[in-house]
């Protein structure tokens, strides 16, 4: 080795011994990745392929290499990294001015230069400008000017004035674009670029990054498209905010709007179970906190707040970033400063004013094996929203028990419609019947009209996180003409039961005759059905012809007559679950599976129970979901594989709804709902000869009586 | 505390500091369990319930408490454990003489006294006598005599002469019985009981424990019922052998029949992937090495052999036993002596002489993320055997990719036929179409006659574990009148492919017209189908009316015309798999799912591809299974999601079968099978204008030609 190689090895080694394990591992990972990229040489192909294709993937690899190469140069001083990043950027500077619309664009307006959509160009820019910043001072003036002028200035121009419609949106695509343009402004010393990034092309603040941070998150830091897109939207916010803080600290960007950016980061983490995002709306289900956006987000947030809960998130991620913030995270983690992240029950309002409904999260125990009930009472959430008003999901014991399908999409898998959303995302994923909420007359909410849906949000009427009696109530008006519905979901602790119980009271107010369907999508294998089935064993019919019904195979139908019998028990992992409901007169139960009319096998096949009622006027769906028992395969021991609930009864007393639950051991309790938002007002009502008293909108009253 | 309490706490603490973590944890676990049991007091109910019911579970808990209480007394000297075990045994001594046939018995012959089947009584005895041995010296003479005479002597009598048919079987039920009776003989000093246990009721050695160890395992230590029962059968062998070694070392029981018992233990471990048993025959799929039998087996084997590979198994188990052997395992593990267990390719002959077929295991990489191909060429394996001659299974990347259904049973779950085998175990689990092997004229092997099946085994013709070219060939004659079939399964490494490839050539010799069905049961979600489908999207028909076909929903049918198009690609976790075959003239492909005619939801719904050929005479099924690419959800990056194989061709040249495989990069290689068992003989043959040479039965010849 030459002496300069030796000294750089020595420098690297001494650096390494200074580094905490998590950071050292990132450096090592990046070194390996750069070694591979450098081995392959500079490869900057003429753009040609759509998402998942060769040129698409190569340009993605390149911007990662530009970013990481720049950071490695900054950390190690090793010239080879600066040289490689320079050479790649020079190759881009050569090609960039020659590029027009992308050949695989979907439409002219959204076309990128390097990628099929302008969003990817913006992502390229956010990473690349950071890599360039790290090596720019080391360049010759000629190279610097070449890259400044022919690449970044041109790209900034394209992403701003050249893509004015996208740039001026209040939408995460615009956040990526403004972040890329603004950071380029700082690096090139072009105040104009910073100004239009922050304040919009007209510099009047009606669009641009600052406005986006005001309009895209609710006061609780909730992003209206849902957790999957919240994660995605977060990176440009956090990274650009970091750059603003460095270059323009007087702006106090992290204090803007009551610290909204850090709040949004924490909310993003709260919207997970076992590290995976609640998959409502157009979500890819395998997305967890282990993504680049959140590595950046956690590092930046930790460097601003020193909240030890964030360290445990970094630990779960097993990753950090190559910045000073990442180094701090790794050091403090190694110093044992981590504390559990405080996952908790919370009401996250939706809408910039917080008045467009909410997502209610009711938790018990930790976020890995405990319970999480999500009441999806938020607004439609724009184009990626689903027709799922007042739907819910439930997690327990590390698994999703009551499920949301998420998006019908195989991201970046060419064979599946080029990795784009599948047609089944429209015909199934978004439809109401694919969710755990009310379907009227076989039609989706708002008759499947997204524009109409965006205009009306549910109203969150009540939220209580009182331990053992957590309750959320919301009301939806306008999803169906002449029919509104109000749902109370509660996470209750009952004496004598080992696990919390979910209670669900859905009151439907309607005029005229309607068919009401209430689906429950669950994960597990059926153990026991409490009622007699008419099974379709030799040929399996389809439930309907549109609005998602065309995708449902009917396994069996039934007419359960009482709550004693109206239950289905299934097993998931080592725990049993029983859903029990009060069958309304003449109601039907349909046991079914998705996957009909799916000739390309685009759908996962999942199970559901549908309660179907034909009623003149309104209706009430009352049910409980119970976790019970244990199956221990290793020890060959099974306990309490059957339901521990003896009965449930529902009564309407005046305006009040009462749900009486009795366990096998005789413990009785009542979920009482007054629907009266005066939380100080006292109420009482009768059920089954017993008088119950409570205060406020709703409560859970334990009546005792158990034999244990 | 009294001074004696204090001294026992001190003793326990000093004991604890001496203990390696794994052992300390077992002691702690047992202390907690005993504390719970002692809290509940002595509970010895009159037997009433079948498996999974209350009295069944209570008696199981009791024998565990007797065993562990005894060991804790031995380890700690704490009198409370001896007292509790004594009191429980006294309660049994009171009740036992009054018991007749069990009210929940299936038939008189198999009835236990404490449990619904005599097997469980034997298991009770194996644990209980060990617990009793540990405390017996501490008892008053009155108590000792009472327990000796009224419990163990009576129980030994019931399990031996009182259950003569079971006791005299060559079957694992008899092993449990002989182990219980023999160990009781040692403890009570009754040579007669030891003698009949070792040599059978007639003491002529035609039955009994020694004979069982000779007849139940093949020379390679394979147990004919398969891995699930092998695991189960092992415990009484290992535990009783330990007792024989202690009481009668001159017998050199561990050297008996060339060390068959320890060989059987190692073979049991080899029959796993990622710690889970290959689920062929009547296997419960969630059974892993984490079971009581294997905790005992590993400890005893380690104490005899000091094989450091066994320590890594104990580490994976995270458990050991409360004996001296367990203590040794924990100590040596803590001392860092563990080495990886040498999972390897192996041929495990079946039958006491090793001439009843074999299980061929072809491995690459480790047993957690590597490949394992299992060719199930063993004999029927008695009543728990399946009609699955020459079937196969494949594991890769931590998952079962080509699957075996295992048993249709939910062990100990009362709601599912009392936890017994379900009717669907007969109608689906055992049937040939539920496996990955040839079905002729829609009938299972031996027409589903278990008795006939037990008389004929496959013949293992060839086995090679040559690195990169592992090959197994076996032939089955007699499963169908007039039709025999010979199958070669190979695990091949091809230049330019990242993962090994499975090649499969099934040659069918037949007379007259037949329908040949070749199912492939796979796990994953279909990504791409290479041929046009006629899909059953609106109503799903059933494939047939019996022999398992009644359980198959037909999703689609097709007539793929060439190997270019005859493929299906699916995704499992983050890897893609393509099964590609050479469609025979006029053949049909059926894409299907199990679950038809299953009104009680007893079956898991799983997918399959069936190749169907109607032929006059014989046929050849040639196919490859390829793992390729990667789906990285976190990084949103997908590579090689489509097959990396360009073509496959099959030629019959004289008696020789040749399968030519060409990759997308142009690499060619040939799997050549001469079917000539002279392994020194040279062969050559032509395929596609190319001459290939090899020596022996079969080989994989790389022809090069790749562009990379
Ligand atoms: Zn949804
Ligand atoms: Zn099987």
Tab-separated table of N, CA and C and ligand atoms in Angstrom, chain B residues 279-282 386 388 404-406 429-430 434-435, ligand 2:
chain	number	residue	atom	x	y	z
B	279	UNK	N	-42.920	-32.234	8.246
B	279	UNK	CA	-44.252	-32.645	8.729
B	279	UNK	C	-44.885	-33.795	7.963
B	280	UNK	N	-44.086	-34.677	7.367
B	280	UNK	CA	-44.771	-35.740	6.619
B	280	UNK	C	-45.409	-36.776	7.551
B	281	UNK	N	-46.309	-37.551	6.983
B	281	UNK	CA	-47.198	-38.441	7.757
B	281	UNK	C	-48.061	-37.624	8.719
B	282	UNK	N	-48.625	-38.299	9.711
B	282	UNK	CA	-49.539	-37.604	10.635
B	282	UNK	C	-48.770	-36.694	11.595
B	386	UNK	N	-48.945	-41.782	5.317
B	386	UNK	CA	-49.751	-41.182	4.244
B	386	UNK	C	-49.442	-41.881	2.922
B	388	UNK	N	-48.150	-41.332	0.093
B	388	UNK	CA	-47.321	-40.252	-0.436
B	388	UNK	C	-45.998	-40.755	-0.990
B	404	UNK	N	-45.924	-30.138	2.635
B	404	UNK	CA	-46.678	-31.338	2.970
B	404	UNK	C	-47.716	-30.911	3.996
B	405	UNK	N	-48.949	-31.335	3.817
B	405	UNK	CA	-50.022	-30.836	4.678
B	405	UNK	C	-49.840	-31.237	6.138
B	406	UNK	N	-49.219	-32.400	6.351
B	406	UNK	CA	-49.175	-32.933	7.718
B	406	UNK	C	-50.515	-33.533	8.086
B	429	UNK	N	-55.730	-35.301	4.340
B	429	UNK	CA	-54.351	-35.377	4.819
B	429	UNK	C	-53.578	-36.575	4.299
B	430	UNK	N	-54.224	-37.734	4.288
B	430	UNK	CA	-53.524	-38.959	3.884
B	430	UNK	C	-53.540	-39.219	2.385
B	434	UNK	N	-53.135	-34.893	-2.010
B	434	UNK	CA	-52.709	-33.866	-1.045
B	434	UNK	C	-51.189	-33.799	-0.934
B	435	UNK	N	-50.489	-34.625	-1.737
B	435	UNK	CA	-49.025	-34.661	-1.678
B	435	UNK	C	-48.427	-34.279	-3.031
C	2	LIG	ZN1	-48.606	-36.170	4.238
